[in-house]
Phi, psi and omega in degrees: 000131184291143178288140180293141178298143179282121180286348180243081181284170177289160184293138175237356175087002177288155175258126177283166180277131169072019181251004177068041183261173179161013180279157180263163175297329179298321179296320179295319180294324180299326182294340182294342181267001182292150170300156184305319183292342179256015182241032180295327181297326176296324177291324180299312187271001179302141190304314181298317179295318181292323179295320177295319177298319178300315180298320180294314183295316179294320180294324180281344181056243181094164183282162178283155176271204186291339179273358177065014176283130178267172178296333178293331180273355185290318185298308179296328179294315182294328183299331179256328190257345184302316182307318181286325176297315179300315180298321179293321178296315180293328181269008177064033183244355184286138179236116179299151176276156174299155177271159178264127181287128175227132179249129177238145180297139174287154178304135182089358177076013181266090178081190181231153173258127182269120177255152174241110185266112178288163172298159182295329176293317178292327175296321178299313182293318177300318179297320178296319177297316180303316183295334178274320185280328184303314178294340179281317186267320190302318181301336180269356180289160181292147174291346179267005176259124188241345188276135173058041179229140180297136178078005179233152188210168175296324179300317179297320180296316181295317180295321178294319177300319178297320178299318180299318180291320178296333180281359176112358177274079191264023169228147181232137170264103184265108185259129175243116179281128185290114178045053189308305186293340178271344190246003182300129178281123185296319182294317179297314180298312184295329177294326177287321178296319184292347177295331182240347180251117183255349179284109185296334177295318179293318179299316180293325179293318178297315177298325177300321177292323178294327186250018184293338181095166183233125177267122181222117180066030178088354180248143180263122176263138178292151178254101182264342176204165178094161173232112190301130173287130180136340178260151182298335186277337187302316180300318179295317180298322178294321178292324177298316181292312185281353175297332178293324173296315179303313183295324178293318179294323176295317180301325180277353178081024182278151171267119185209162173226132176232130174234105186058236182264014179259108186234127176240131179245129187254125184229172187270343183213161178295321181297316178297321180298318179296320178295316180297315181300316181295315183288323179290323176301317179293319179299314181297319181292318184282313188273323185245357180056043178243146181250148174269136173279104186295329181292326183262345179269153182194160166252116189204177175287141181301329181282357174256359179239167175240151178220114180055040175090348181254162166223188183232160170278164183266017182288167176300321173246087190296151176245153176285145173212163180290129178292145180306323180296326180291323176296317181295322180294320177297317180299318180298320180293320181288329180299325177298320179293319180296322179297317179290343185271000186300325181250016185248163174297137184299326180299319180293323178297316181295321178295322179293328181284338191302310182299321180296313184291319180295315179298317180296316182291322178299321180291319184265024180292344180282346185297132178263355179254119191264346188300330180296324180292319178295317180296317179293320176304314181296319180295318181296313180297323179294320178296325177290324176293328176299317179301315180297312182299320179291323181293331181287324173063292187278149179300319181298316180296319181296316180297314181297319181292322178293321178294322179296336179267010171104001179282143175301150185302316182297315180293323181296314181291322179297317180294321181293335183261009190289344176075004179278166181281172183300318183295318179297312181297324181296336179259359183280165185301318185297321180284328177291325177288320182287325183230074180285179180304321182301326179298314181287327175301319181293331178279356177092014178294131178285121174271119181297320180294314180298318181292323177298314180298323179293315180295319179293320181293332183269351183275000000 
């Protein structure tokens, strides 16, 4: 079997189109004499690092940037253009392209989240930078920081938060940073990056990504603040900036959990919480030039707030449970599938739901309160019965289908003639008898309650 062509060939000195290159081989050779701390760019463009970045970018796929190049087009492009891109990076001549503005609805339908999609080449370079910088910064991050870090997860953050409440910290300072990714001050962020990065080429390249601009409707808007969500480097940059908040909270001896820009501080009383909220708000404004969203931030009981999709019970030894908002978001996502399923085979609808349900249940496997899973199971089966009732349409068809499912003839005809709507019939006795849980189990419908019991039993 022939060996696959290497997408990252050695340098040949060509200049690629539209990448702002122009450094000489002499400049690259000169960099070989730099001290190790000033030679990070050589580590970035090193072949092994770039190949790993290539695998990550291709594996993550993602949308095209402003040049409309897809991940499928990256390999042939690199085979001819990589040598000149590498030379430009080493010579401090590379200029990032603007990102493409994409708006996606926020969960719950409240507004939109603005993403900035870099070109696939810029995603590759950002990923390569990330792989070099992450080992430099991550070991110094707080143990209370859980977002976008290897070996750390949202589950760990949620469990730790539960531990804090069980230990007697039964008030929470729930901080919401106002439009965090849109409001990051570039000078403040770069000063934090420069504490550990001495290679000025890398620093200028990172600032170049921050200030590359945003293309929206064919026009490029300048980027004066913020770090666009959508590039591989943004999560690390957010952790670098907010690590200063973590260190301040540690210095004060607070119990807290932070996942990206979602930070909860656990205290013993409401009065203490109000003091903490006021002082931390002032710290963020003065030191990091960040604002708190007062409408979304609060000092409250943990069981009245949500953290990473979970909330808590109000018991002396609280248990984790699914937050009401998380239940509503799942229903909204499933409703789209149900709408598309009105004219489709029920088996296909169930297959489309499977990935959504399995992923959702795996995430909420920590919940110790099961009634939400039972309630959702019943709601899902009822929605599927609605699809069947609507598909039958005629009274004669409904009666025949109910009889085929084992209902007595008199009951089937009476049910078919009741004149009620699909939702009422889907929850009525005749449809529950004709299409019980066992029927949907045979079709492969994921039962959230059954899966929860299985996950708990295997843990």
